[in-house]
Amino acid sequence: MVDAKQMSQMVEKKGFIAALDQSGGSTPGALRLYGIADSEYSGDEEMFRLMHEMRVRIMTAPSFSGDKVIAAILFERTMDGEAAGRPVPSYLWEDRGVVPFLKVDKGLGAEENGVQLMKPMPDLDALLDRAVKKGIFGTKMRSVIANADQTGIAAIVKQQFEVGRQILGHGLIPIIEPEVSIKSPTKQEAEAILLDEIAKELDALPSGTLVMLKLTIPTIPDFYAPLIAHKAVARVVALSGGYSRADACEKLRHNHGMIASFSRALTEDLRVTMSDGEFDASLAATIDQIYAGSVTKV
């Protein structure tokens, strides 16, 4: 059963989503940016421990609250961990007013037909059962589009919605994320195909069903307006996709109805060597900038 108060926040409240879901492949780079070199830890366990400490520092900072950060996407290990002595999902919602989501995909397959589908998720049902028990509201899963290939993009959208229906069956709200690479030489053409394929899947959902979409900021401002207006869409959120925070926020300002769901752009100015005061001041400035990009449109 979807929490009505959390659903209202996700559909209506101004703000943005913090993506705190770096997994094995992206964690070393995130730690380097934070100021922790590869040589300062050994093995996955120590790496993930350091990453969890960074995430907890963000989540427990005074500036990180539901006033502007309406939700946070968590890595599985973060969901299973604690913040301020409490389970992370409970702490986020009950103490900070931030709706918890869970990243559920297991990474990307090899590129075929210009896209990378998600790897198989044979244990997804068990993970979703666990997520429900821990108070998770919804999920996120990422695929990547490199080129405007009709066959490949159709396959990505089909897979995303198939898994999305499985997630809906557990009473969770899926964030469908078919990312179009900002480096794609056919980005605008890929977005046109993607819009049509997503619209078909949305039209086929049972009446009353709601999903969320997480999309690369489109080349043409307001290009995804038909998806934002669709009755089956709770919210459309934007990934930063490798743009700097300043560029991502500026591009986002030209897309009415889209809000941010940034990862690297959220943490790019944070450093492990900062005092708690410096850390929170830097995070607060970042939150204000992303919030403004999410709510101020031109």
mmCIF file of C-alpha atoms in Angstrom:
data_model
loop_
_atom_site.group_PDB
_atom_site.id
_atom_site.type_symbol
_atom_site.label_atom_id
_atom_site.label_comp_id
_atom_site.label_asym_id
_atom_site.label_seq_id
_atom_site.Cartn_x
_atom_site.Cartn_y
_atom_site.Cartn_z
ATOM 1 C CA MET A 1 0.000 0.000 0.000
ATOM 2 C CA VAL A 2 1.487 3.332 -1.113
ATOM 3 C CA ASP A 3 1.793 5.902 1.692
ATOM 4 C CA ALA A 4 -0.649 8.711 0.847
ATOM 5 C CA LYS A 5 1.399 11.451 2.525
ATOM 6 C CA GLN A 6 4.561 10.395 0.707
ATOM 7 C CA MET A 7 2.669 10.169 -2.590
ATOM 8 C CA SER A 8 1.284 13.680 -2.103
ATOM 9 C CA GLN A 9 4.822 14.955 -1.495
ATOM 10 C CA MET A 10 6.174 13.267 -4.610
ATOM 11 C CA VAL A 11 3.365 14.548 -6.847
ATOM 12 C CA GLU A 12 2.904 18.075 -5.534
ATOM 13 C CA LYS A 13 5.732 19.392 -3.369
ATOM 14 C CA LYS A 14 8.351 21.760 -4.735
ATOM 15 C CA GLY A 15 11.923 20.537 -4.459
ATOM 16 C CA PHE A 16 14.244 17.913 -5.920
ATOM 17 C CA ILE A 17 15.458 14.350 -5.415
ATOM 18 C CA ALA A 18 18.934 13.597 -4.067
ATOM 19 C CA ALA A 19 20.460 10.609 -5.864
ATOM 20 C CA LEU A 20 22.666 8.912 -3.256
ATOM 21 C CA ASP A 21 22.806 5.596 -5.076
ATOM 22 C CA GLN A 22 26.331 5.216 -6.473
ATOM 23 C CA SER A 23 27.067 1.493 -6.773
ATOM 24 C CA GLY A 24 30.236 -0.552 -7.300
ATOM 25 C CA GLY A 25 31.233 0.916 -10.648
ATOM 26 C CA SER A 26 30.731 4.590 -9.799
ATOM 27 C CA THR A 27 31.797 4.546 -6.137
ATOM 28 C CA PRO A 28 35.581 4.937 -6.609
ATOM 29 C CA GLY A 29 35.060 8.047 -8.739
ATOM 30 C CA ALA A 30 32.632 9.511 -6.191
ATOM 31 C CA LEU A 31 35.139 8.903 -3.390
ATOM 32 C CA ARG A 32 37.956 10.495 -5.409
ATOM 33 C CA LEU A 33 35.832 13.581 -5.967
ATOM 34 C CA TYR A 34 35.159 13.648 -2.222
ATOM 35 C CA GLY A 35 38.918 13.583 -1.564
ATOM 36 C CA ILE A 36 39.506 9.899 -0.779
ATOM 37 C CA ALA A 37 42.117 8.347 -3.093
ATOM 38 C CA ASP A 38 41.977 4.717 -4.251
ATOM 39 C CA SER A 39 45.112 4.055 -2.200
ATOM 40 C CA GLU A 40 43.339 4.999 1.038
ATOM 41 C CA TYR A 41 41.203 1.842 1.158
ATOM 42 C CA SER A 42 41.430 -1.801 0.199
ATOM 43 C CA GLY A 43 38.586 -3.940 -1.129
ATOM 44 C CA ASP A 44 34.870 -3.423 -1.630
ATOM 45 C CA GLU A 45 33.880 -3.605 2.030
ATOM 46 C CA GLU A 46 36.114 -0.704 3.024
ATOM 47 C CA MET A 47 35.116 1.228 -0.089
ATOM 48 C CA PHE A 48 31.409 0.885 0.671
ATOM 49 C CA ARG A 49 31.979 1.740 4.339
ATOM 50 C CA LEU A 50 33.609 5.033 3.331
ATOM 51 C CA MET A 51 30.813 5.710 0.856
ATOM 52 C CA HIS A 52 28.207 5.050 3.537
ATOM 53 C CA GLU A 53 29.957 7.471 5.887
ATOM 54 C CA MET A 54 29.828 10.139 3.181
ATOM 55 C CA ARG A 55 26.128 9.533 2.563
ATOM 56 C CA VAL A 56 25.320 9.609 6.262
ATOM 57 C CA ARG A 57 27.193 12.899 6.565
ATOM 58 C CA ILE A 58 24.984 14.308 3.810
ATOM 59 C CA MET A 59 21.730 12.909 5.204
ATOM 60 C CA THR A 60 22.413 14.124 8.760
ATOM 61 C CA ALA A 61 23.593 17.619 7.753
ATOM 62 C CA PRO A 62 21.178 20.325 8.988
ATOM 63 C CA SER A 63 20.547 21.611 5.451
ATOM 64 C CA PHE A 64 19.409 18.203 4.167
ATOM 65 C CA SER A 65 15.680 18.148 4.833
ATOM 66 C CA GLY A 66 12.312 17.772 3.186
ATOM 67 C CA ASP A 67 11.987 21.532 2.881
ATOM 68 C CA LYS A 68 13.869 21.369 -0.415
ATOM 69 C CA VAL A 69 14.998 17.736 -0.784
ATOM 70 C CA ILE A 70 11.708 15.892 -1.236
ATOM 71 C CA ALA A 71 13.222 12.424 -1.742
ATOM 72 C CA ALA A 72 16.475 10.464 -1.808
ATOM 73 C CA ILE A 73 17.466 7.447 -3.907
ATOM 74 C CA LEU A 74 19.488 4.900 -1.941
ATOM 75 C CA PHE A 75 21.928 2.141 -2.817
ATOM 76 C CA GLU A 76 20.901 -1.226 -1.333
ATOM 77 C CA ARG A 77 23.680 -1.144 1.274
ATOM 78 C CA THR A 78 22.561 2.349 2.305
ATOM 79 C CA MET A 79 18.992 1.110 2.774
ATOM 80 C CA ASP A 80 20.329 -1.638 5.028
ATOM 81 C CA GLY A 81 22.547 0.758 7.013
ATOM 82 C CA GLU A 82 21.901 3.276 9.763
ATOM 83 C CA ALA A 83 21.982 7.052 10.146
ATOM 84 C CA ALA A 84 22.056 8.639 13.604
ATOM 85 C CA GLY A 85 21.493 5.191 15.098
ATOM 86 C CA ARG A 86 18.324 4.502 13.092
ATOM 87 C CA PRO A 87 17.549 2.536 9.907
ATOM 88 C CA VAL A 88 18.230 4.905 7.008
ATOM 89 C CA PRO A 89 14.721 4.812 5.406
ATOM 90 C CA SER A 90 13.047 5.516 8.760
ATOM 91 C CA TYR A 91 15.522 8.273 9.583
ATOM 92 C CA LEU A 92 15.015 9.964 6.217
ATOM 93 C CA TRP A 93 11.225 10.062 6.384
ATOM 94 C CA GLU A 94 10.525 10.384 10.096
ATOM 95 C CA ASP A 95 13.399 12.696 11.053
ATOM 96 C CA ARG A 96 14.109 14.614 7.830
ATOM 97 C CA GLY A 97 10.842 14.490 5.876
ATOM 98 C CA VAL A 98 12.609 12.951 2.865
ATOM 99 C CA VAL A 99 10.875 10.139 0.937
ATOM 100 C CA PRO A 100 13.159 7.066 0.510
ATOM 101 C CA PHE A 101 13.622 5.322 -2.855
ATOM 102 C CA LEU A 102 15.837 2.309 -3.660
ATOM 103 C CA LYS A 103 18.046 1.683 -6.701
ATOM 104 C CA VAL A 104 17.211 -1.885 -7.775
ATOM 105 C CA ASP A 105 19.054 -2.502 -11.046
ATOM 106 C CA LYS A 106 22.233 -4.587 -11.139
ATOM 107 C CA GLY A 107 24.050 -2.557 -13.743
ATOM 108 C CA LEU A 108 24.146 -2.496 -17.526
ATOM 109 C CA GLY A 109 24.653 -5.144 -20.163
ATOM 110 C CA ALA A 110 26.870 -4.775 -23.216
ATOM 111 C CA GLU A 111 25.815 -2.228 -25.841
ATOM 112 C CA GLU A 112 23.592 -3.633 -28.569
ATOM 113 C CA ASN A 113 21.498 -1.700 -31.099
ATOM 114 C CA GLY A 114 22.847 1.529 -29.675
ATOM 115 C CA VAL A 115 21.659 0.888 -26.117
ATOM 116 C CA GLN A 116 22.574 -0.877 -22.887
ATOM 117 C CA LEU A 117 19.751 -2.844 -21.323
ATOM 118 C CA MET A 118 19.683 -3.648 -17.617
ATOM 119 C CA LYS A 119 21.299 -6.871 -16.492
ATOM 120 C CA PRO A 120 18.904 -9.601 -15.282
ATOM 121 C CA MET A 121 17.500 -9.174 -11.758
ATOM 122 C CA PRO A 122 16.564 -12.717 -10.658
ATOM 123 C CA ASP A 123 16.279 -11.752 -6.984
ATOM 124 C CA LEU A 124 14.175 -8.629 -7.551
ATOM 125 C CA ASP A 125 11.019 -9.906 -5.836
ATOM 126 C CA ALA A 126 12.927 -10.718 -2.654
ATOM 127 C CA LEU A 127 14.618 -7.309 -2.714
ATOM 128 C CA LEU A 128 11.279 -5.556 -3.208
ATOM 129 C CA ASP A 129 9.728 -7.493 -0.300
ATOM 130 C CA ARG A 130 12.611 -6.359 1.891
ATOM 131 C CA ALA A 131 12.310 -2.780 0.673
ATOM 132 C CA VAL A 132 8.605 -2.672 1.584
ATOM 133 C CA LYS A 133 9.358 -3.909 5.101
ATOM 134 C CA LYS A 134 12.015 -1.218 5.506
ATOM 135 C CA GLY A 135 9.638 1.593 4.546
ATOM 136 C CA ILE A 136 10.855 2.275 1.016
ATOM 137 C CA PHE A 137 8.351 4.224 -1.121
ATOM 138 C CA GLY A 138 9.649 3.516 -4.617
ATOM 139 C CA THR A 139 12.497 2.295 -6.787
ATOM 140 C CA LYS A 140 14.847 3.441 -9.532
ATOM 141 C CA MET A 141 16.470 1.512 -12.393
ATOM 142 C CA ARG A 142 18.734 2.806 -15.138
ATOM 143 C CA SER A 143 19.321 1.914 -18.781
ATOM 144 C CA VAL A 144 21.433 3.913 -21.247
ATOM 145 C CA ILE A 145 20.790 5.030 -24.826
ATOM 146 C CA ALA A 146 23.877 5.898 -26.886
ATOM 147 C CA ASN A 147 22.309 6.313 -30.328
ATOM 148 C CA ALA A 148 18.949 6.912 -31.995
ATOM 149 C CA ASP A 149 18.251 3.272 -32.815
ATOM 150 C CA GLN A 150 14.522 2.494 -32.998
ATOM 151 C CA THR A 151 14.953 -1.201 -32.172
ATOM 152 C CA GLY A 152 17.271 -0.561 -29.259
ATOM 153 C CA ILE A 153 15.213 2.233 -27.701
ATOM 154 C CA ALA A 154 12.002 0.212 -28.035
ATOM 155 C CA ALA A 155 13.738 -2.695 -26.253
ATOM 156 C CA ILE A 156 14.935 -0.452 -23.428
ATOM 157 C CA VAL A 157 11.495 1.049 -22.828
ATOM 158 C CA LYS A 158 9.822 -2.360 -22.993
ATOM 159 C CA GLN A 159 12.236 -3.766 -20.400
ATOM 160 C CA GLN A 160 11.854 -0.741 -18.127
ATOM 161 C CA PHE A 161 8.061 -0.997 -18.089
ATOM 162 C CA GLU A 162 8.055 -4.785 -17.684
ATOM 163 C CA VAL A 163 10.145 -4.439 -14.545
ATOM 164 C CA GLY A 164 8.105 -1.392 -13.565
ATOM 165 C CA ARG A 165 4.923 -3.481 -13.533
ATOM 166 C CA GLN A 166 6.679 -6.042 -11.329
ATOM 167 C CA ILE A 167 7.590 -3.238 -8.910
ATOM 168 C CA LEU A 168 4.048 -1.842 -8.933
ATOM 169 C CA GLY A 169 2.864 -5.302 -7.934
ATOM 170 C CA HIS A 170 4.700 -4.877 -4.636
ATOM 171 C CA GLY A 171 2.975 -1.571 -3.898
ATOM 172 C CA LEU A 172 6.040 0.504 -4.783
ATOM 173 C CA ILE A 173 6.300 3.386 -7.263
ATOM 174 C CA PRO A 174 8.931 2.771 -9.977
ATOM 175 C CA ILE A 175 11.143 5.487 -11.399
ATOM 176 C CA ILE A 176 11.635 4.525 -15.051
ATOM 177 C CA GLU A 177 15.105 5.745 -16.136
ATOM 178 C CA PRO A 178 16.111 5.298 -19.800
ATOM 179 C CA GLU A 179 19.034 7.750 -19.841
ATOM 180 C CA VAL A 180 20.031 9.300 -23.159
ATOM 181 C CA SER A 181 23.782 9.906 -23.080
ATOM 182 C CA ILE A 182 24.645 13.604 -23.317
ATOM 183 C CA LYS A 183 27.552 12.490 -25.541
ATOM 184 C CA SER A 184 25.256 10.856 -28.086
ATOM 185 C CA PRO A 185 25.792 12.235 -31.607
ATOM 186 C CA THR A 186 22.065 11.639 -32.206
ATOM 187 C CA LYS A 187 20.735 12.820 -28.818
ATOM 188 C CA GLN A 188 17.820 14.860 -30.160
ATOM 189 C CA GLU A 189 16.727 12.078 -32.524
ATOM 190 C CA ALA A 190 16.979 9.526 -29.711
ATOM 191 C CA GLU A 191 14.773 11.711 -27.505
ATOM 192 C CA ALA A 192 12.077 11.805 -30.197
ATOM 193 C CA ILE A 193 12.001 8.005 -30.416
ATOM 194 C CA LEU A 194 12.085 7.709 -26.626
ATOM 195 C CA LEU A 195 9.143 10.084 -26.186
ATOM 196 C CA ASP A 196 6.983 8.013 -28.543
ATOM 197 C CA GLU A 197 7.943 4.671 -26.989
ATOM 198 C CA ILE A 198 7.330 5.869 -23.419
ATOM 199 C CA ALA A 199 3.963 7.373 -24.398
ATOM 200 C CA LYS A 200 2.853 4.009 -25.829
ATOM 201 C CA GLU A 201 3.745 2.202 -22.604
ATOM 202 C CA LEU A 202 2.077 4.844 -20.428
ATOM 203 C CA ASP A 203 -1.116 4.606 -22.491
ATOM 204 C CA ALA A 204 -1.163 0.838 -21.921
ATOM 205 C CA LEU A 205 -0.986 1.036 -18.107
ATOM 206 C CA PRO A 206 -4.163 0.211 -16.166
ATOM 207 C CA SER A 207 -6.292 3.180 -15.170
ATOM 208 C CA GLY A 208 -5.155 4.753 -11.910
ATOM 209 C CA THR A 209 -1.568 3.474 -12.192
ATOM 210 C CA LEU A 210 1.191 5.994 -11.460
ATOM 211 C CA VAL A 211 4.889 5.813 -12.324
ATOM 212 C CA MET A 212 7.730 8.323 -12.320
ATOM 213 C CA LEU A 213 10.176 9.044 -15.130
ATOM 214 C CA LYS A 214 13.831 10.023 -14.806
ATOM 215 C CA LEU A 215 15.146 11.443 -18.071
ATOM 216 C CA THR A 216 18.150 13.282 -19.425
ATOM 217 C CA ILE A 217 17.415 17.006 -19.802
ATOM 218 C CA PRO A 218 16.185 17.222 -23.413
ATOM 219 C CA THR A 219 17.894 19.130 -26.196
ATOM 220 C CA ILE A 220 14.688 21.039 -26.985
ATOM 221 C CA PRO A 221 13.239 22.796 -23.905
ATOM 222 C CA ASP A 222 9.897 21.394 -22.713
ATOM 223 C CA PHE A 223 10.182 18.480 -25.164
ATOM 224 C CA TYR A 224 8.861 16.060 -22.540
ATOM 225 C CA ALA A 225 5.805 18.203 -21.711
ATOM 226 C CA PRO A 226 3.409 15.486 -23.041
ATOM 227 C CA LEU A 227 4.920 12.983 -20.589
ATOM 228 C CA ILE A 228 4.748 15.445 -17.684
ATOM 229 C CA ALA A 229 1.051 15.961 -18.444
ATOM 230 C CA HIS A 230 0.238 12.244 -18.816
ATOM 231 C CA LYS A 231 -2.311 10.913 -16.318
ATOM 232 C CA ALA A 232 -0.082 7.905 -15.496
ATOM 233 C CA VAL A 233 2.945 10.051 -14.559
ATOM 234 C CA ALA A 234 3.399 11.184 -10.958
ATOM 235 C CA ARG A 235 6.538 13.227 -11.694
ATOM 236 C CA VAL A 236 9.249 13.637 -14.329
ATOM 237 C CA VAL A 237 12.710 14.163 -12.876
ATOM 238 C CA ALA A 238 15.941 15.097 -14.614
ATOM 239 C CA LEU A 239 19.327 13.443 -14.273
ATOM 240 C CA SER A 240 22.405 15.613 -14.610
ATOM 241 C CA GLY A 241 24.050 13.062 -16.911
ATOM 242 C CA GLY A 242 27.586 14.405 -16.629
ATOM 243 C CA TYR A 243 26.737 18.089 -16.997
ATOM 244 C CA SER A 244 28.250 20.334 -14.339
ATOM 245 C CA ARG A 245 25.783 21.431 -11.686
ATOM 246 C CA ALA A 246 25.653 24.959 -13.106
ATOM 247 C CA ASP A 247 24.947 23.707 -16.637
ATOM 248 C CA ALA A 248 22.402 21.136 -15.459
ATOM 249 C CA CYS A 249 20.519 23.683 -13.351
ATOM 250 C CA GLU A 250 20.476 26.208 -16.192
ATOM 251 C CA LYS A 251 19.167 23.631 -18.692
ATOM 252 C CA LEU A 252 16.576 22.448 -16.179
ATOM 253 C CA ARG A 253 15.206 25.979 -15.753
ATOM 254 C CA HIS A 254 13.977 25.816 -19.358
ATOM 255 C CA ASN A 255 11.898 22.654 -18.782
ATOM 256 C CA HIS A 256 8.628 23.375 -17.010
ATOM 257 C CA GLY A 257 7.389 20.631 -14.711
ATOM 258 C CA MET A 258 10.724 18.768 -14.498
ATOM 259 C CA ILE A 259 12.622 18.668 -11.209
ATOM 260 C CA ALA A 260 16.204 17.614 -10.517
ATOM 261 C CA SER A 261 17.400 14.188 -9.430
ATOM 262 C CA PHE A 262 21.124 14.813 -9.307
ATOM 263 C CA SER A 263 23.970 12.618 -8.060
ATOM 264 C CA ARG A 264 27.438 13.924 -8.928
ATOM 265 C CA ALA A 265 26.060 17.443 -9.350
ATOM 266 C CA LEU A 266 24.842 17.267 -5.741
ATOM 267 C CA THR A 267 28.165 16.213 -4.232
ATOM 268 C CA GLU A 268 30.769 17.814 -6.509
ATOM 269 C CA ASP A 269 31.792 20.519 -3.988
ATOM 270 C CA LEU A 270 31.864 18.318 -0.849
ATOM 271 C CA ARG A 271 35.216 17.221 0.598
ATOM 272 C CA VAL A 272 36.091 14.804 3.365
ATOM 273 C CA THR A 273 38.513 17.333 4.870
ATOM 274 C CA MET A 274 35.786 19.928 5.487
ATOM 275 C CA SER A 275 34.693 20.700 9.035
ATOM 276 C CA ASP A 276 31.037 19.904 9.733
ATOM 277 C CA GLY A 277 30.229 23.608 9.463
ATOM 278 C CA GLU A 278 32.023 23.960 6.132
ATOM 279 C CA PHE A 279 30.412 20.771 4.856
ATOM 280 C CA ASP A 280 26.893 21.919 5.706
ATOM 281 C CA ALA A 281 27.482 25.400 4.301
ATOM 282 C CA SER A 282 28.682 23.932 1.006
ATOM 283 C CA LEU A 283 25.793 21.438 0.900
ATOM 284 C CA ALA A 284 23.276 24.189 1.718
ATOM 285 C CA ALA A 285 24.548 26.338 -1.164
ATOM 286 C CA THR A 286 24.309 23.357 -3.523
ATOM 287 C CA ILE A 287 20.793 22.495 -2.338
ATOM 288 C CA ASP A 288 19.682 26.093 -2.858
ATOM 289 C CA GLN A 289 21.104 26.136 -6.397
ATOM 290 C CA ILE A 290 19.490 22.822 -7.411
ATOM 291 C CA TYR A 291 16.201 23.800 -5.751
ATOM 292 C CA ALA A 292 16.154 27.048 -7.706
ATOM 293 C CA GLY A 293 16.758 25.157 -10.946
ATOM 294 C CA SER A 294 13.892 22.829 -10.101
ATOM 295 C CA VAL A 295 11.295 25.478 -9.240
ATOM 296 C CA THR A 296 12.343 28.591 -11.199
ATOM 297 C CA LYS A 297 11.451 28.291 -14.888
ATOM 298 C CA VAL A 298 12.109 30.632 -17.791
#
